[in-house]
PDB file of C-alpha atoms in Angstrom:
ATOM      1  CA  TRP A   1      -2.329  -6.184   4.588  1.00 88.00           C
ATOM      2  CA  THR A   2       1.111  -4.567   4.890  1.00 96.00           C
ATOM      3  CA  TYR A   3       3.763  -5.128   7.582  1.00 97.00           C
ATOM      4  CA  GLN A   4       6.840  -3.445   8.785  1.00 97.00           C
ATOM      5  CA  VAL A   5       9.587  -4.857  10.943  1.00 96.00           C
ATOM      6  CA  LEU A   6      11.176  -2.345  13.378  1.00 94.00           C
ATOM      7  CA  GLU A   7      14.141  -3.178  15.186  1.00 90.00           C
ATOM      8  CA  GLY A   8      14.934  -2.239  19.025  1.00 90.00           C
ATOM      9  CA  LYS A   9      17.242  -3.831  21.659  1.00 88.00           C
ATOM     10  CA  ALA A  10      17.902  -6.882  22.134  1.00 83.00           C
ATOM     11  CA  ASP A  11      14.254  -8.459  22.094  1.00 85.00           C
ATOM     12  CA  HIS A  12      12.529  -5.171  21.607  1.00 90.00           C
ATOM     13  CA  ASP A  13      11.828  -5.925  17.839  1.00 94.00           C
ATOM     14  CA  VAL A  14       8.404  -5.129  16.415  1.00 97.00           C
ATOM     15  CA  VAL A  15       6.125  -5.771  13.571  1.00 97.00           C
ATOM     16  CA  ILE A  16       3.396  -3.384  12.971  1.00 98.00           C
ATOM     17  CA  PHE A  17       0.617  -5.111  10.598  1.00 98.00           C
ATOM     18  CA  SER A  18      -1.668  -2.414   8.724  1.00 98.00           C
ATOM     19  CA  ILE A  19      -4.701  -4.577   7.901  1.00 97.00           C
ATOM     20  CA  TYR A  20      -8.164  -4.310   6.141  1.00 96.00           C
ATOM     21  CA  GLN A  21     -10.668  -7.458   6.440  1.00 95.00           C
ATOM     22  CA  CYS A  22     -13.348  -7.323   4.140  1.00 92.00           C
ATOM     23  CA  CYS A  23     -16.992  -7.672   5.286  1.00 88.00           C
ATOM     24  CA  ILE A  24     -18.958 -10.487   6.095  1.00 77.00           C
ATOM     25  CA  SER A  25     -21.667 -10.321   3.520  1.00 66.00           C
ATOM     26  CA  SER A  26     -21.521 -12.579   0.821  1.00 56.00           C
ATOM     27  CA  SER A  27     -24.234 -11.098  -1.070  1.00 60.00           C
ATOM     28  CA  ALA A  28     -22.207  -7.756  -1.785  1.00 59.00           C
ATOM     29  CA  GLY A  29     -21.732  -6.242  -5.110  1.00 70.00           C
ATOM     30  CA  ILE A  30     -19.321  -7.211  -7.584  1.00 73.00           C
ATOM     31  CA  LYS A  31     -16.941  -4.314  -6.924  1.00 77.00           C
ATOM     32  CA  THR A  32     -16.601  -4.810  -3.271  1.00 82.00           C
ATOM     33  CA  ALA A  33     -13.476  -6.515  -1.463  1.00 82.00           C
ATOM     34  CA  HIS A  34     -15.302  -9.571  -0.259  1.00 80.00           C
ATOM     35  CA  ARG A  35     -16.591 -10.422  -3.521  1.00 80.00           C
ATOM     36  CA  GLN A  36     -13.575  -9.848  -5.852  1.00 81.00           C
ATOM     37  CA  GLN A  37     -11.203 -12.068  -2.978  1.00 82.00           C
ATOM     38  CA  ARG A  38     -13.796 -14.593  -3.472  1.00 79.00           C
ATOM     39  CA  VAL A  39     -13.270 -14.906  -7.026  1.00 79.00           C
ATOM     40  CA  LEU A  40      -9.846 -15.057  -6.795  1.00 80.00           C
ATOM     41  CA  LEU A  41      -9.863 -17.921  -4.189  1.00 80.00           C
ATOM     42  CA  SER A  42     -12.256 -19.808  -6.642  1.00 79.00           C
ATOM     43  CA  GLU A  43      -9.489 -19.433  -9.429  1.00 79.00           C
ATOM     44  CA  MET A  44      -6.970 -20.445  -7.199  1.00 79.00           C
ATOM     45  CA  ASP A  45      -8.987 -23.884  -7.434  1.00 66.00           C
ATOM     46  CA  ASN A  46      -9.884 -23.178  -3.590  1.00 56.00           C
ATOM     47  CA  THR A  47     -13.504 -24.320  -4.384  1.00 59.00           C
ATOM     48  CA  ASN A  48     -14.226 -25.952  -1.016  1.00 70.00           C
ATOM     49  CA  ASN A  49     -13.101 -22.965   1.006  1.00 76.00           C
ATOM     50  CA  ASN A  50     -13.071 -19.598  -0.793  1.00 82.00           C
ATOM     51  CA  ASP A  51     -14.412 -17.665   2.391  1.00 85.00           C
ATOM     52  CA  PRO A  52     -11.925 -14.691   2.267  1.00 89.00           C
ATOM     53  CA  ARG A  53     -11.912 -13.836   5.945  1.00 90.00           C
ATOM     54  CA  LYS A  54     -11.502 -17.231   6.690  1.00 90.00           C
ATOM     55  CA  HIS A  55      -8.293 -17.173   4.342  1.00 90.00           C
ATOM     56  CA  PHE A  56      -7.352 -13.633   6.113  1.00 94.00           C
ATOM     57  CA  GLY A  57      -7.179 -15.261   9.557  1.00 95.00           C
ATOM     58  CA  ILE A  58      -4.989 -18.243   8.185  1.00 94.00           C
ATOM     59  CA  ASP A  59      -2.769 -16.015   6.214  1.00 95.00           C
ATOM     60  CA  LEU A  60      -2.088 -13.501   9.276  1.00 97.00           C
ATOM     61  CA  LYS A  61      -1.419 -16.241  11.463  1.00 97.00           C
ATOM     62  CA  HIS A  62       0.980 -18.074   9.349  1.00 97.00           C
ATOM     63  CA  THR A  63       2.756 -14.803   8.456  1.00 97.00           C
ATOM     64  CA  ILE A  64       2.873 -13.862  12.578  1.00 97.00           C
ATOM     65  CA  ARG A  65       4.540 -17.269  13.259  1.00 97.00           C
ATOM     66  CA  ALA A  66       6.962 -17.269  10.124  1.00 96.00           C
ATOM     67  CA  LEU A  67       7.911 -13.707  11.611  1.00 96.00           C
ATOM     68  CA  SER A  68       8.013 -14.816  15.289  1.00 94.00           C
ATOM     69  CA  LYS A  69      10.572 -17.671  13.998  1.00 94.00           C
ATOM     70  CA  LYS A  70      12.812 -15.333  11.853  1.00 93.00           C
ATOM     71  CA  TYR A  71      13.072 -13.116  14.752  1.00 91.00           C
ATOM     72  CA  LYS A  72      13.309 -14.286  18.247  1.00 85.00           C
ATOM     73  CA  ASN A  73      10.809 -12.653  20.176  1.00 88.00           C
ATOM     74  CA  ILE A  74       9.402 -10.099  17.913  1.00 95.00           C
ATOM     75  CA  ARG A  75       5.915  -8.608  19.128  1.00 97.00           C
ATOM     76  CA  PRO A  76       3.496  -8.108  16.686  1.00 98.00           C
ATOM     77  CA  ILE A  77       0.984  -4.831  16.320  1.00 98.00           C
ATOM     78  CA  PRO A  78      -1.733  -5.499  14.049  1.00 98.00           C
ATOM     79  CA  VAL A  79      -3.724  -2.025  13.449  1.00 98.00           C
ATOM     80  CA  GLY A  80      -6.545  -1.520  11.191  1.00 97.00           C
ATOM     81  CA  ASP A  81     -10.130  -1.899   9.796  1.00 97.00           C
ATOM     82  CA  TRP A  82     -11.156  -5.628  10.911  1.00 97.00           C
ATOM     83  CA  ASN A  83     -14.902  -5.039  10.033  1.00 95.00           C
ATOM     84  CA  GLU A  84     -15.794  -6.664  13.163  1.00 96.00           C
ATOM     85  CA  GLU A  85     -15.587  -6.430  17.012  1.00 97.00           C
ATOM     86  CA  CYS A  86     -12.895  -7.996  19.106  1.00 97.00           C
ATOM     87  CA  THR A  87     -15.367 -10.149  20.533  1.00 95.00           C
ATOM     88  CA  SER A  88     -16.235 -13.937  20.795  1.00 91.00           C
ATOM     89  CA  ASN A  89     -15.280 -15.753  17.780  1.00 91.00           C
ATOM     90  CA  SER A  90     -14.067 -13.162  15.665  1.00 96.00           C
ATOM     91  CA  ILE A  91     -10.542 -13.383  13.566  1.00 96.00           C
ATOM     92  CA  PRO A  92      -8.960 -10.742  15.958  1.00 97.00           C
ATOM     93  CA  MET A  93     -10.366 -12.589  19.320  1.00 98.00           C
ATOM     94  CA  GLU A  94      -8.584 -15.545  17.673  1.00 97.00           C
ATOM     95  CA  LEU A  95      -5.145 -13.863  17.083  1.00 98.00           C
ATOM     96  CA  CYS A  96      -5.695 -12.503  20.856  1.00 98.00           C
ATOM     97  CA  HIS A  97      -5.873 -16.130  22.020  1.00 97.00           C
ATOM     98  CA  GLU A  98      -2.964 -17.740  19.789  1.00 97.00           C
ATOM     99  CA  PHE A  99      -0.381 -14.786  20.409  1.00 97.00           C
ATOM    100  CA  GLY A 100      -1.403 -13.133  23.727  1.00 97.00           C
ATOM    101  CA  LEU A 101      -2.541  -9.872  22.417  1.00 98.00           C
ATOM    102  CA  VAL A 102      -5.200  -7.620  23.808  1.00 98.00           C
ATOM    103  CA  ASP A 103      -7.479  -4.737  22.400  1.00 98.00           C
ATOM    104  CA  ILE A 104      -5.462  -1.469  23.296  1.00 98.00           C
ATOM    105  CA  PHE A 105      -8.495   0.747  23.738  1.00 98.00           C
ATOM    106  CA  HIS A 106     -10.235  -1.960  25.410  1.00 98.00           C
ATOM    107  CA  ARG A 107      -7.299  -2.161  28.109  1.00 98.00           C
ATOM    108  CA  MET A 108      -7.120   1.220  28.835  1.00 98.00           C
ATOM    109  CA  TYR A 109     -10.614   1.857  28.940  1.00 97.00           C
ATOM    110  CA  PRO A 110     -12.461  -0.938  29.721  1.00 97.00           C
ATOM    111  CA  HIS A 111     -15.834   0.608  30.994  1.00 97.00           C
ATOM    112  CA  HIS A 112     -16.050   3.376  27.826  1.00 97.00           C
ATOM    113  CA  ASP A 113     -19.390   3.489  26.419  1.00 97.00           C
ATOM    114  CA  LYS A 114     -19.769   1.569  23.050  1.00 95.00           C
ATOM    115  CA  PHE A 115     -19.285   3.762  19.909  1.00 97.00           C
ATOM    116  CA  ASN A 116     -19.077   3.271  16.355  1.00 98.00           C
ATOM    117  CA  THR A 117     -15.938   3.743  14.355  1.00 97.00           C
ATOM    118  CA  TYR A 118     -17.901   3.246  11.107  1.00 96.00           C
ATOM    119  CA  ASN A 119     -20.451   6.118  10.412  1.00 94.00           C
ATOM    120  CA  ARG A 120     -22.897   4.025   9.168  1.00 93.00           C
ATOM    121  CA  GLY A 121     -22.646   0.935  11.840  1.00 94.00           C
ATOM    122  CA  SER A 122     -22.837   0.851  15.422  1.00 96.00           C
ATOM    123  CA  ARG A 123     -19.894  -1.240  16.201  1.00 96.00           C
ATOM    124  CA  ARG A 124     -16.228  -0.361  17.035  1.00 98.00           C
ATOM    125  CA  ILE A 125     -14.519  -2.252  14.139  1.00 97.00           C
ATOM    126  CA  ASP A 126     -11.050  -0.136  13.757  1.00 98.00           C
ATOM    127  CA  PHE A 127      -8.931  -1.025  16.493  1.00 98.00           C
ATOM    128  CA  ALA A 128      -5.257  -2.115  17.245  1.00 98.00           C
ATOM    129  CA  LEU A 129      -4.012  -5.236  18.992  1.00 98.00           C
ATOM    130  CA  ALA A 130      -0.813  -5.833  20.866  1.00 98.00           C
ATOM    131  CA  PRO A 131       0.986  -7.950  23.408  1.00 98.00           C
ATOM    132  CA  PRO A 132      -0.346  -6.654  26.962  1.00 98.00           C
ATOM    133  CA  ALA A 133       3.112  -5.522  28.044  1.00 96.00           C
ATOM    134  CA  ILE A 134       3.116  -2.945  24.662  1.00 97.00           C
ATOM    135  CA  ALA A 135      -0.554  -2.153  25.488  1.00 98.00           C
ATOM    136  CA  ASP A 136       0.185  -0.742  28.930  1.00 98.00           C
ATOM    137  CA  LEU A 137       3.053   1.483  27.545  1.00 97.00           C
ATOM    138  CA  VAL A 138       0.781   3.305  25.408  1.00 98.00           C
ATOM    139  CA  THR A 139       0.171   6.737  26.842  1.00 97.00           C
ATOM    140  CA  ASN A 140      -2.832   8.151  24.588  1.00 96.00           C
ATOM    141  CA  PHE A 141      -5.255   6.483  22.198  1.00 98.00           C
ATOM    142  CA  VAL A 142      -7.650   9.027  20.133  1.00 97.00           C
ATOM    143  CA  TYR A 143     -10.507   8.126  17.874  1.00 97.00           C
ATOM    144  CA  GLU A 144     -10.783  11.091  15.648  1.00 96.00           C
ATOM    145  CA  PRO A 145     -14.318  12.664  14.825  1.00 95.00           C
ATOM    146  CA  PHE A 146     -15.680  11.113  11.195  1.00 95.00           C
ATOM    147  CA  PHE A 147     -14.489  13.339   8.301  1.00 92.00           C
ATOM    148  CA  TYR A 148     -12.001  15.401  10.877  1.00 92.00           C
ATOM    149  CA  ARG A 149      -8.929  14.660   8.499  1.00 85.00           C
ATOM    150  CA  LEU A 150      -9.841  11.878   6.351  1.00 78.00           C
ATOM    151  CA  LYS A 151     -12.839  11.797   3.720  1.00 84.00           C
ATOM    152  CA  GLY A 152     -13.361   7.967   4.621  1.00 88.00           C
ATOM    153  CA  ASP A 153     -16.519   6.679   6.254  1.00 93.00           C
ATOM    154  CA  HIS A 154     -14.610   5.423   9.449  1.00 95.00           C
ATOM    155  CA  ARG A 155     -13.115   6.886  12.376  1.00 96.00           C
ATOM    156  CA  GLY A 156      -8.937   7.780  12.249  1.00 95.00           C
ATOM    157  CA  PHE A 157      -7.365   6.562  15.170  1.00 97.00           C
ATOM    158  CA  TYR A 158      -3.730   6.959  16.439  1.00 97.00           C
ATOM    159  CA  PHE A 159      -1.936   6.034  19.877  1.00 98.00           C
ATOM    160  CA  ASP A 160       1.142   7.064  21.386  1.00 97.00           C
ATOM    161  CA  ILE A 161       4.040   4.790  22.747  1.00 97.00           C
ATOM    162  CA  PRO A 162       7.260   6.151  24.130  1.00 95.00           C
ATOM    163  CA  GLU A 163      10.176   5.245  21.921  1.00 92.00           C
ATOM    164  CA  ALA A 164      12.551   4.432  24.564  1.00 93.00           C
ATOM    165  CA  LEU A 165      10.114   2.145  26.265  1.00 94.00           C
ATOM    166  CA  LEU A 166       9.082   0.609  22.933  1.00 94.00           C
ATOM    167  CA  PHE A 167      12.305  -0.198  21.516  1.00 93.00           C
ATOM    168  CA  GLY A 168      14.525  -0.300  24.482  1.00 90.00           C
ATOM    169  CA  ASN A 169      16.238   2.965  23.614  1.00 85.00           C
ATOM    170  CA  ALA A 170      16.066   6.152  21.816  1.00 77.00           C
ATOM    171  CA  LYS A 171      17.153   5.654  18.379  1.00 70.00           C
ATOM    172  CA  THR A 172      19.665   8.173  16.355  1.00 70.00           C
ATOM    173  CA  SER A 173      17.574  10.508  14.393  1.00 70.00           C
ATOM    174  CA  VAL A 174      17.805   9.940  10.545  1.00 66.00           C
ATOM    175  CA  TYR A 175      18.592  13.191   9.601  1.00 65.00           C
ATOM    176  CA  ASP A 176      21.419  15.397  11.734  1.00 66.00           C
ATOM    177  CA  THR A 177      21.005  19.196  10.414  1.00 63.00           C
ATOM    178  CA  ASN A 178      24.613  19.371  12.092  1.00 66.00           C
ATOM    179  CA  GLY A 179      26.155  17.299  10.004  1.00 62.00           C
ATOM    180  CA  ARG A 180      25.045  19.329   6.687  1.00 64.00           C
ATOM    181  CA  LYS A 181      28.355  20.611   4.635  1.00 65.00           C
ATOM    182  CA  LEU A 182      26.169  23.074   3.018  1.00 66.00           C
ATOM    183  CA  ASN A 183      24.601  25.896   5.667  1.00 67.00           C
ATOM    184  CA  SER A 184      22.277  28.793   4.164  1.00 72.00           C
ATOM    185  CA  LYS A 185      24.129  31.168   6.812  1.00 75.00           C
ATOM    186  CA  ASP A 186      27.792  30.493   5.466  1.00 77.00           C
ATOM    187  CA  ILE A 187      27.635  33.112   2.436  1.00 79.00           C
ATOM    188  CA  LYS A 188      30.959  31.502   0.317  1.00 80.00           C
ATOM    189  CA  ILE A 189      29.734  28.038   0.673  1.00 81.00           C
ATOM    190  CA  VAL A 190      26.310  29.324  -0.748  1.00 85.00           C
ATOM    191  CA  LYS A 191      27.808  31.210  -3.392  1.00 86.00           C
ATOM    192  CA  LYS A 192      30.102  28.265  -4.819  1.00 88.00           C
ATOM    193  CA  TYR A 193      27.109  25.695  -4.369  1.00 87.00           C
ATOM    194  CA  ILE A 194      24.983  28.446  -6.553  1.00 90.00           C
ATOM    195  CA  GLU A 195      27.606  28.621  -8.980  1.00 91.00           C
ATOM    196  CA  ALA A 196      28.296  24.679  -9.115  1.00 92.00           C
ATOM    197  CA  VAL A 197      24.474  24.232  -9.799  1.00 92.00           C
ATOM    198  CA  HIS A 198      24.410  26.545 -12.421  1.00 93.00           C
ATOM    199  CA  ASP A 199      27.579  25.166 -14.030  1.00 94.00           C
ATOM    200  CA  HIS A 200      25.699  22.024 -14.068  1.00 95.00           C
ATOM    201  CA  LEU A 201      22.566  23.154 -15.629  1.00 94.00           C
ATOM    202  CA  ILE A 202      24.633  24.659 -18.349  1.00 93.00           C
ATOM    203  CA  SER A 203      26.591  21.655 -19.020  1.00 94.00           C
ATOM    204  CA  GLN A 204      23.133  19.862 -19.457  1.00 92.00           C
ATOM    205  CA  ASN A 205      21.443  22.194 -21.523  1.00 93.00           C
ATOM    206  CA  VAL A 206      18.789  22.382 -18.858  1.00 93.00           C
ATOM    207  CA  PHE A 207      17.457  25.899 -19.561  1.00 92.00           C
ATOM    208  CA  ALA A 208      17.409  25.219 -23.497  1.00 91.00           C
ATOM    209  CA  ARG A 209      15.490  21.863 -22.870  1.00 90.00           C
ATOM    210  CA  VAL A 210      12.718  23.957 -20.284  1.00 91.00           C
ATOM    211  CA  TRP A 211      12.462  26.689 -22.723  1.00 90.00           C
ATOM    212  CA  ARG A 212      11.730  24.285 -25.496  1.00 88.00           C
ATOM    213  CA  LEU A 213       9.126  22.572 -23.148  1.00 84.00           C
TER     214      LEU A 213
END
């Protein structure tokens, strides 16, 4: 998995995990993620326990605990392909129990008919977890049709959370068009810009080098 920490106001920090948990089958082909991870674990002298799914859960829990110590009151949002439902003794359910998380879609639509998120499967194995306080802020949760925008064999999905509610305030825009010194409507500035670029290209002999290419 990968994760990204997003800073909010006061105790509104969030860490978003983009995860993939390999399939359960131990008889999968040599090119599968399950078999490759099992081989790597064996090479690391973990011969007594080289189950990649077990290590996935252990490592993810350890990372969330470490981030919780580093960032006060940080809130985890693990999202991705779990290759299992969030039920009984599954890894995602263990995360829910330990860190107080919920399946966002199920919390929003507890009586929704069951459906598959893998086109050759029968279960909803792609989903997002979050603390209840964040799950209750979600205004929209969408599972897309198969092959709608992605060529993969899983449904894409997304959900919306109002920025000010998630982070405690509205973040300043990264890019402010009003702060630009160059404006295409200012003829004098544009002329100076073009001339400066042209002079720089000449000084670097760019035109001759491009011609040789």
